[in-house]
Coordinates of C-alpha atoms in Angstrom, one line a residue:
Chain A
X1 CA 0.2 -0.1 0.2
X2 CA 2.8 2.9 1.2
X3 CA 4.5 1.2 -2.1
X4 CA 1.8 1.8 -4.2
X5 CA 1.2 5.7 -3.0
X6 CA 4.8 5.9 -2.5
X7 CA 4.8 5.3 -6.6
X8 CA 2.0 7.3 -7.9
X9 CA 3.1 10.5 -5.2
X10 CA 7.0 10.0 -7.3
X11 CA 4.6 9.7 -10.7
X12 CA 3.0 13.5 -9.8
X13 CA 6.0 14.4 -9.2
X14 CA 8.4 13.8 -11.7
X15 CA 4.9 14.3 -14.3
X16 CA 4.4 18.1 -12.7
X17 CA 7.4 19.1 -13.0
X18 CA 8.1 18.1 -16.0
X19 CA 5.2 20.5 -16.7
X20 CA 6.3 23.7 -15.3
X21 CA 9.6 23.2 -17.7
X22 CA 8.0 23.0 -20.5
X23 CA 4.5 25.1 -19.3
X24 CA 3.9 28.0 -21.5
X25 CA 2.0 30.6 -19.2
X26 CA 3.2 31.5 -16.1
X27 CA 1.0 31.3 -13.8
X28 CA -0.6 28.1 -15.0
X29 CA 3.5 26.3 -14.4
X30 CA 4.1 28.0 -11.2
X31 CA 0.5 25.8 -10.0
X32 CA 2.3 22.5 -11.4
X33 CA 5.1 23.2 -8.8
X34 CA 3.1 23.3 -6.2
X35 CA 1.4 19.5 -7.1
X36 CA 5.3 19.5 -7.2
X37 CA 5.6 20.3 -3.5
X38 CA 2.0 18.3 -2.3
X39 CA 3.2 15.4 -3.6
X40 CA 7.4 16.1 -2.9
X41 CA 5.8 16.0 0.9
X42 CA 3.7 13.0 0.2
X43 CA 6.9 11.2 0.0
X44 CA 8.4 12.9 2.5
X45 CA 5.5 11.2 4.6
X46 CA 5.7 8.0 3.6
X47 CA 10.1 8.5 4.2
X48 CA 9.2 8.8 7.9
X49 CA 9.6 12.7 7.3
X50 CA 6.4 13.9 8.3
X51 CA 8.6 17.1 9.7
X52 CA 9.6 18.2 7.0
X53 CA 6.5 17.4 5.1
X54 CA 5.1 19.6 7.3
X55 CA 7.5 22.4 6.5
X56 CA 7.7 21.9 2.7
X57 CA 4.1 22.8 2.6
X58 CA 3.5 25.3 4.9
X59 CA 6.9 27.4 3.3
X60 CA 7.4 26.3 0.1
X61 CA 4.2 25.6 -1.4
X62 CA 2.7 27.9 1.6
X63 CA 4.9 30.9 1.7
X64 CA 7.8 31.3 -1.3
X65 CA 5.6 30.2 -4.5
X66 CA 3.0 31.9 -2.6
X67 CA 4.9 35.3 -3.5
X68 CA 6.4 34.1 -6.8
X69 CA 2.3 33.7 -8.3
X70 CA 1.8 37.2 -6.6
X71 CA 4.9 39.0 -8.3
X72 CA 3.8 37.6 -11.8
X73 CA -0.4 38.2 -10.6
X74 CA 1.0 41.9 -10.4
X75 CA 3.0 41.7 -13.8
X76 CA -0.2 40.7 -15.1
X77 CA 1.3 38.4 -18.0
X78 CA -1.5 37.9 -20.6
X79 CA -1.0 36.5 -23.7
X80 CA 1.8 38.3 -25.4
X81 CA 4.2 36.6 -23.2
X82 CA 2.7 33.3 -23.6
X83 CA 3.3 34.4 -27.9
X84 CA 7.0 34.7 -26.5
X85 CA 7.6 31.8 -24.5
X86 CA 6.2 29.7 -27.0
X87 CA 8.4 30.8 -29.5
X88 CA 11.5 30.5 -26.5
X89 CA 10.7 26.8 -26.7
X90 CA 10.4 25.4 -29.9
X91 CA 11.2 21.5 -29.8
X92 CA 15.2 21.9 -31.3
X93 CA 15.4 24.1 -27.6
X94 CA 15.0 20.2 -25.6
X95 CA 18.4 18.6 -27.9
X96 CA 21.0 20.4 -25.5
X97 CA 19.2 20.0 -22.4
X98 CA 17.8 16.7 -22.6
X99 CA 21.1 14.9 -22.9
X100 CA 22.7 16.7 -20.1
X101 CA 19.5 15.5 -18.2
X102 CA 20.1 12.1 -19.4
X103 CA 23.9 11.6 -18.8
X104 CA 23.6 12.7 -15.1
X105 CA 20.5 10.0 -14.7
X106 CA 23.1 7.3 -16.2
X107 CA 25.2 8.4 -13.9
X108 CA 23.0 9.6 -11.1
X109 CA 21.4 5.2 -11.8
X110 CA 24.6 4.2 -11.3
X111 CA 25.6 5.6 -8.2
X112 CA 22.1 3.9 -6.3
X113 CA 22.8 0.9 -8.7
X114 CA 24.6 -1.2 -6.1
X115 CA 23.6 0.7 -3.1
X116 CA 21.0 -0.7 -0.7
X117 CA 19.9 2.4 0.7
X118 CA 16.3 1.4 2.9
X119 CA 15.3 4.0 4.3
X120 CA 13.5 2.3 8.7
X121 CA 10.9 3.7 7.6
X122 CA 10.1 4.6 10.5
X123 CA 8.7 8.0 11.8
X124 CA 11.2 10.6 12.7
X125 CA 9.1 13.6 15.3
X126 CA 9.3 17.2 15.6
X127 CA 11.8 16.5 17.9
X128 CA 14.4 14.3 17.1
X129 CA 14.2 16.3 14.0
X130 CA 14.8 19.6 16.7
X131 CA 17.5 18.4 18.6
X132 CA 20.1 17.1 15.3
X133 CA 18.8 21.3 14.5
X134 CA 20.3 22.6 17.6
X135 CA 22.6 20.0 17.7
X136 CA 25.3 18.3 15.1
X137 CA 23.1 21.0 13.0
X138 CA 23.7 23.9 14.9
X139 CA 26.0 26.2 13.1
X140 CA 24.5 25.5 9.8
X141 CA 21.1 26.4 11.2
X142 CA 23.2 30.3 12.7
X143 CA 25.2 30.8 8.5
X144 CA 20.7 29.9 7.1
X145 CA 20.1 33.4 10.1
X146 CA 22.6 35.3 8.7
X147 CA 21.8 34.7 5.2
X148 CA 17.8 35.6 6.1
X149 CA 19.7 38.4 7.1
X150 CA 21.5 40.2 5.3
X151 CA 18.3 39.0 2.6
X152 CA 16.3 40.7 5.4
X153 CA 18.4 44.0 5.2
X154 CA 19.0 43.6 1.5
X155 CA 15.0 44.0 0.7
X156 CA 14.5 47.2 3.1
X157 CA 17.2 48.7 1.8
X158 CA 15.5 47.9 -1.5
X159 CA 12.0 49.7 -0.5
X160 CA 14.0 52.2 1.7
X161 CA 15.2 53.3 -1.5
X162 CA 11.4 54.3 -3.7
X163 CA 10.0 55.0 -0.9
X164 CA 12.6 58.2 -0.2
X165 CA 12.1 59.1 -3.7
X166 CA 8.2 58.8 -4.1
X167 CA 8.1 61.1 0.0
X168 CA 11.0 63.5 -2.0
X169 CA 8.4 63.2 -5.6
X170 CA 5.0 64.0 -4.1
X171 CA 5.6 64.8 -1.0
X172 CA 4.0 62.2 0.3
X173 CA 3.0 62.2 4.6
X174 CA 5.2 59.7 6.0
X175 CA 1.8 56.8 7.3
X176 CA 0.8 56.6 3.8
X177 CA 3.5 55.7 1.6
X178 CA 4.2 52.4 3.7
X179 CA 6.2 49.2 1.6
X180 CA 3.5 47.3 0.2
X181 CA 5.9 45.2 -1.8
X182 CA 8.4 44.9 0.2
X183 CA 6.7 43.6 2.9
X184 CA 5.5 40.1 0.9
X185 CA 8.8 39.8 0.2
X186 CA 10.9 39.6 3.7
X187 CA 7.8 37.5 4.8
X188 CA 9.0 34.9 2.7
X189 CA 12.7 34.9 5.0
X190 CA 10.8 35.2 7.8
X191 CA 9.1 32.4 7.9
X192 CA 12.0 30.4 6.3
Chain B
X1 CA -15.7 6.4 10.0
X2 CA -15.8 10.6 11.7
X3 CA -14.8 12.2 8.5
X4 CA -18.1 12.4 6.7
X5 CA -20.2 13.0 9.7
X6 CA -16.9 16.4 10.5
X7 CA -17.5 17.7 6.5
X8 CA -21.0 17.6 6.5
X9 CA -21.9 19.1 9.6
X10 CA -19.4 21.6 9.1
X11 CA -20.5 22.6 6.2
X12 CA -24.6 22.9 8.4
X13 CA -22.9 25.0 10.8
X14 CA -22.1 27.5 8.6
X15 CA -24.5 27.4 7.0
X16 CA -26.3 28.0 10.0
X17 CA -23.7 30.8 11.4
X18 CA -24.3 32.7 8.0
X19 CA -28.2 32.9 9.9
X20 CA -27.3 33.2 13.3
X21 CA -23.9 35.9 12.2
X22 CA -27.1 38.3 11.1
X23 CA -29.5 37.9 13.3
X24 CA -26.8 38.7 15.4
X25 CA -25.4 42.2 14.4
X26 CA -28.8 42.7 13.6
X27 CA -29.4 42.5 17.6
X28 CA -26.6 44.0 18.1
X29 CA -27.4 47.1 15.5
X30 CA -31.0 47.7 17.1
X31 CA -32.8 45.6 14.1
X32 CA -34.3 42.8 12.9
X33 CA -32.3 40.5 11.0
X34 CA -34.1 38.2 8.2
X35 CA -36.5 36.9 10.8
X36 CA -39.2 36.2 8.2
X37 CA -38.7 32.4 7.4
X38 CA -39.3 29.5 9.5
X39 CA -38.5 29.5 13.5
X40 CA -36.9 33.4 14.2
X41 CA -35.8 33.2 10.8
X42 CA -34.2 29.7 11.1
X43 CA -35.5 28.8 7.4
X44 CA -33.5 31.5 6.0
X45 CA -30.3 29.5 5.5
X46 CA -31.9 26.9 3.4
X47 CA -33.3 29.8 1.9
X48 CA -30.1 31.3 1.4
X49 CA -28.6 27.9 0.0
X50 CA -31.8 26.7 -1.9
X51 CA -31.5 30.2 -4.1
X52 CA -28.0 29.3 -5.1
X53 CA -27.9 26.2 -6.0
X54 CA -31.0 27.3 -8.4
X55 CA -28.5 30.6 -9.5
X56 CA -27.0 30.4 -13.3
X57 CA -23.4 29.5 -12.6
X58 CA -21.9 31.4 -14.9
X59 CA -18.3 31.7 -15.3
X60 CA -16.6 34.9 -16.9
X61 CA -15.9 34.1 -20.5
X62 CA -13.0 36.6 -20.5
X63 CA -11.4 34.7 -18.0
X64 CA -9.3 31.6 -17.1
X65 CA -11.6 29.0 -17.0
X66 CA -9.6 26.1 -15.1
X67 CA -8.4 27.9 -12.5
X68 CA -12.4 29.7 -12.4
X69 CA -13.8 26.6 -11.7
X70 CA -10.4 25.1 -9.7
X71 CA -10.4 28.7 -7.1
X72 CA -13.7 27.9 -5.0
X73 CA -12.5 23.8 -4.9
X74 CA -9.0 25.1 -3.2
X75 CA -10.6 27.4 -0.7
X76 CA -13.3 25.1 0.8
X77 CA -10.8 22.0 1.1
X78 CA -8.2 23.2 2.1
X79 CA -10.5 24.6 5.3
X80 CA -11.9 21.5 5.6
X81 CA -9.0 19.4 5.8
X82 CA -7.9 21.6 8.9
X83 CA -10.4 19.8 10.2
X84 CA -8.8 16.8 10.3
X85 CA -6.6 17.2 13.3
X86 CA -9.2 18.8 15.4
X87 CA -10.3 16.2 18.7
X88 CA -13.7 17.6 19.6
X89 CA -13.1 15.4 22.4
X90 CA -11.7 12.6 24.1
X91 CA -11.2 9.8 21.1
X92 CA -13.1 12.1 19.2
X93 CA -10.5 13.1 16.3
X94 CA -10.1 11.8 12.4
X95 CA -6.7 11.8 13.0
X96 CA -4.2 13.0 15.9
X97 CA -0.8 12.8 14.3
X98 CA 2.3 14.4 16.2
X99 CA 2.4 17.0 13.2
X100 CA -1.0 18.4 14.6
X101 CA 0.1 22.0 14.9
X102 CA 1.3 21.9 11.7
X103 CA -0.8 20.3 8.5
X104 CA -3.5 23.2 10.4
X105 CA -0.5 25.9 9.4
X106 CA 0.0 24.4 5.8
X107 CA -3.8 24.1 4.6
X108 CA -4.0 27.9 6.0
X109 CA -1.2 28.3 3.3
X110 CA -2.5 26.3 0.9
X111 CA -6.6 28.5 0.9
X112 CA -4.1 31.1 -0.2
X113 CA -4.0 29.6 -3.8
X114 CA -7.8 30.1 -3.2
X115 CA -8.1 33.0 -3.1
X116 CA -5.1 34.1 -5.8
X117 CA -6.2 32.2 -8.4
X118 CA -10.1 33.2 -8.1
X119 CA -8.9 37.2 -8.1
X120 CA -6.4 36.3 -10.7
X121 CA -8.7 34.1 -12.6
X122 CA -11.4 37.1 -13.3
X123 CA -8.9 38.7 -15.1
X124 CA -10.4 41.9 -13.6
X125 CA -9.2 44.9 -11.9
X126 CA -11.0 44.7 -8.6
X127 CA -10.8 41.0 -8.3
X128 CA -7.2 41.1 -9.3
X129 CA -6.2 44.5 -6.4
X130 CA -8.0 41.8 -4.3
X131 CA -6.6 38.5 -4.2
X132 CA -3.0 40.7 -4.6
X133 CA -3.9 42.1 -0.8
X134 CA -5.3 39.2 0.5
X135 CA -2.1 37.5 -0.3
X136 CA -0.1 39.7 1.0
X137 CA -2.0 39.8 4.0
X138 CA -2.8 36.4 4.8
X139 CA 1.4 35.4 3.7
X140 CA 2.0 38.0 6.6
X141 CA 0.1 37.3 9.7
X142 CA 0.5 33.2 9.3
X143 CA 4.2 33.5 9.8
X144 CA 3.1 34.9 13.3
X145 CA -0.2 32.6 13.8
X146 CA 2.8 30.6 13.5
X147 CA 5.1 32.1 15.4
X148 CA 2.4 33.0 18.3
X149 CA 1.5 29.2 19.0
X150 CA 5.6 27.7 19.1
X151 CA 4.8 29.7 23.6
X152 CA 2.1 27.0 23.2
X153 CA 4.2 23.6 21.6
X154 CA 7.1 24.9 24.0
X155 CA 4.5 24.6 27.1
X156 CA 2.7 21.0 26.2
X157 CA 6.4 19.8 24.7
X158 CA 4.4 18.5 21.5
X159 CA 2.4 19.4 18.0
X160 CA -0.4 17.2 18.8
X161 CA -3.5 18.6 19.7
X162 CA -4.5 15.8 21.7
X163 CA -1.3 16.6 23.7
X164 CA -1.9 20.0 23.9
X165 CA -5.4 20.1 25.5
X166 CA -3.7 17.1 28.1
X167 CA -1.2 19.2 28.8
X168 CA -3.5 21.5 30.3
X169 CA -5.5 19.7 33.1
X170 CA -4.0 22.2 35.2
X171 CA -3.8 25.5 33.4
X172 CA -5.3 26.7 30.7
X173 CA -2.6 27.8 28.9
X174 CA -4.8 31.1 28.6
X175 CA -2.8 32.0 31.5
X176 CA 1.4 31.6 30.4
X177 CA 0.6 32.9 26.9
X178 CA -2.1 35.8 27.5
X179 CA -0.3 37.8 24.3
X180 CA 0.8 34.1 22.1
X181 CA -3.6 34.0 23.1
X182 CA -4.6 37.4 20.9
X183 CA -1.1 37.0 18.4
X184 CA -3.0 34.1 17.6
X185 CA -6.7 35.4 17.6
X186 CA -5.9 38.7 15.7
X187 CA -3.6 36.5 13.4
X188 CA -6.5 33.9 13.4
X189 CA -9.5 36.1 12.2
X190 CA -7.5 38.2 9.2
X191 CA -6.4 34.4 8.2
X192 CA -9.8 34.0 7.7
X193 CA -10.1 37.8 6.2
X194 CA -13.9 38.5 8.7
X195 CA -15.1 42.6 9.0
X196 CA -12.0 44.0 10.8
X197 CA -9.8 42.4 8.4
X198 CA -11.4 42.0 5.1
X199 CA -9.4 44.1 3.0
X200 CA -9.2 41.6 0.2
X201 CA -12.9 42.0 -0.3
X202 CA -13.9 45.4 0.9
X203 CA -17.3 45.8 -0.6
X204 CA -16.5 50.1 0.0
X205 CA -13.6 49.8 -2.2
X206 CA -13.6 46.7 -4.7
X207 CA -17.2 45.5 -4.9
X208 CA -17.4 42.5 -3.5
X209 CA -13.2 41.8 -3.8
X210 CA -11.6 38.5 -5.7
X211 CA -14.7 36.6 -5.4
X212 CA -17.0 39.5 -8.2
X213 CA -16.7 37.5 -10.5
X214 CA -19.2 34.8 -8.6
X215 CA -22.1 33.8 -8.7
X216 CA -24.3 30.6 -7.7
X217 CA -22.3 27.9 -6.0
X218 CA -19.0 28.6 -6.2
X219 CA -20.1 31.9 -4.8
X220 CA -21.7 29.5 -2.5
X221 CA -17.9 27.7 -1.4
X222 CA -16.0 30.8 -1.2
X223 CA -18.5 32.2 1.1
X224 CA -18.9 28.4 2.8
X225 CA -15.2 28.5 2.6
X226 CA -15.0 31.5 5.2
X227 CA -17.7 30.6 7.6
X228 CA -15.3 27.5 8.0
X229 CA -12.4 29.3 8.4
X230 CA -14.3 31.0 11.0
X231 CA -15.3 27.8 12.9
X232 CA -11.6 25.8 12.7
X233 CA -9.9 28.7 13.8
X234 CA -12.1 29.1 17.3
X235 CA -11.4 25.6 17.2
X236 CA -8.3 26.4 17.2
X237 CA -8.5 29.1 19.9
X238 CA -10.6 26.5 22.1
X239 CA -7.6 24.1 21.6
X240 CA -4.5 26.2 22.4
X241 CA -5.7 28.4 25.0
X242 CA -8.5 28.0 26.6
X243 CA -8.3 23.0 27.7
X244 CA -10.2 22.2 24.4
X245 CA -12.9 20.0 25.7
X246 CA -11.9 19.8 30.1
X247 CA -14.2 21.4 32.7
X248 CA -13.8 25.1 33.2
X249 CA -12.2 24.9 36.4
X250 CA -15.1 27.8 38.2
X251 CA -18.2 25.3 37.4
X252 CA -16.7 21.6 38.0
X253 CA -19.8 21.3 39.2
X254 CA -21.3 20.4 36.1
X255 CA -18.2 17.5 35.5
X256 CA -21.5 15.2 33.9
X257 CA -21.6 17.1 30.9
X258 CA -19.5 15.4 27.5
X259 CA -16.8 16.4 26.9
X260 CA -17.7 17.4 23.4
X261 CA -20.2 20.0 25.2
X262 CA -17.5 22.3 26.8
X263 CA -15.5 22.3 23.3
X264 CA -18.1 23.0 21.0
X265 CA -19.4 25.7 23.7
X266 CA -16.0 27.5 24.2
X267 CA -16.4 27.2 20.2
X268 CA -20.1 29.3 19.8
X269 CA -18.0 32.4 22.4
X270 CA -15.6 32.1 20.2
X271 CA -17.8 32.1 17.3
X272 CA -20.1 35.0 18.4
X273 CA -17.2 36.8 19.6
X274 CA -16.0 37.1 16.1
X275 CA -19.3 38.4 15.5
X276 CA -19.2 40.1 17.5
X277 CA -16.0 42.0 16.4
X278 CA -17.7 43.1 13.2
X279 CA -20.1 45.0 14.2
X280 CA -18.3 46.9 16.5
X281 CA -14.7 47.7 14.9
X282 CA -14.5 49.6 11.4
X283 CA -12.1 47.9 9.1
X284 CA -7.9 49.6 9.0
X285 CA -6.4 50.6 5.7
X286 CA -4.2 48.8 4.0
X287 CA -1.2 50.0 5.0
X288 CA -2.0 50.3 9.0
X289 CA -3.2 46.5 8.7
X290 CA 0.5 45.4 7.2
X291 CA 2.0 48.1 9.3
X292 CA 0.7 46.4 12.7
X293 CA 1.7 43.2 11.4
X294 CA 4.9 43.3 10.5
X295 CA 6.3 45.9 13.1
X296 CA 3.6 45.1 16.2
X297 CA 2.8 41.9 16.2
X298 CA 5.6 40.5 14.6
X299 CA 8.3 41.6 16.9
X300 CA 5.8 40.4 19.8
X301 CA 5.6 36.6 19.0
X302 CA 8.9 36.9 19.4
X303 CA 9.4 38.1 22.2
X304 CA 6.8 36.1 23.9
X305 CA 8.5 33.2 21.7
X306 CA 12.0 34.5 23.3
X307 CA 10.4 35.1 27.2
X308 CA 8.7 31.5 26.7
X309 CA 12.2 30.0 25.8
X310 CA 14.3 31.1 28.8
X311 CA 11.1 30.3 31.5
X312 CA 11.3 26.7 30.3
X313 CA 14.8 26.3 30.3

């Protein structure tokens, strides 16, 4: 039963990811990306990592792709961009990437052919994940924190410059010019 | 085996909640409200449902058909899925997983897609503005909705809602986590975009916001999802901060009543409180809402988490 669900989820993930690359409409491609992430979350859950599965949905599907979609909606890419994408995605375009991906696939299969790496299938609870993160992997957590802080400061800086220009231009009262764009960007970092 | 009763029961409750809300608002605003159909107008809910079901179900030809049809299903589906982890009484739950709280957060963050897609697929500037507002608002308030309940997780030592309720035997978490409770309540209100925070559908500015183009049962589904979100948020407040199905200490002599009664009563109190908020507080401006979230609630929830963590070391 679990093996069947695993293969179904893996198939959904692979097909959805393929559609992310090949779809000409940016917003549809993003929804395929969400489907792919949800399928990966199911796989995580089956492999005994419920915490990672939940975070996959909360952070990747629930915050980061929302922001992608947000930007796509703001830019309001209509029929013209679909046409342009279609021009870019000519059949000939696929030869190079397909060959490279095939090489990767072959080496991947080669590496995993002999190894007998099974997951224990045992559920690793949130507590164990937390202990691992703040024990042996504390450096990685701290470095990720630095990176996110840098991103946050960067987003604030960009938003501030935009605001100052606006303020100088038409003398807006201070509270009226709040950073609508900067805020959701920062949220992804805060959430991640 | 509780799946069907819970899903159907919640949808029916959402239906009657519309009538209840209109009656209460009428009462508070010194008018009658719907009181004609059935006893005290209770059949108004049924009449509304029949009207929605028989209306012309129009899909705008200028929009994105697939997304337009998908969006209401996503909103309603995500909110109903969140119900899966809610324990109503001892042994009355659909599943008890050790990531129940994260499941709730995940489902409420997936509900954003429904709103975003609804506005985007309508190809209408009011709808688009509404869904842009909704996306920013929900992503923002999700951040400290998650942070505000981490204090409860620290106290209970588990993400499982059953464990969290069991950990409140002596003291409800609303006492040590009062700040967390306030932040969670405000964030829950913003997540379900109900009235003080209903900027995505602010009817004065945006016609009906992200669901401007919706009619018939698709609109009904979006509406129902909003009420289900209200019920789910109230359930979460009752579970996380008010001891779930446990009898309040000052009403100990009433403990012959079944646990599910106490859970229901607590949830009902919060639902009524949210309805009262709608009648009492005007809508803030959009930039005020975002500034309030990022500049006040986020630092406050971080400080709350820090203090809770330090005290429980």
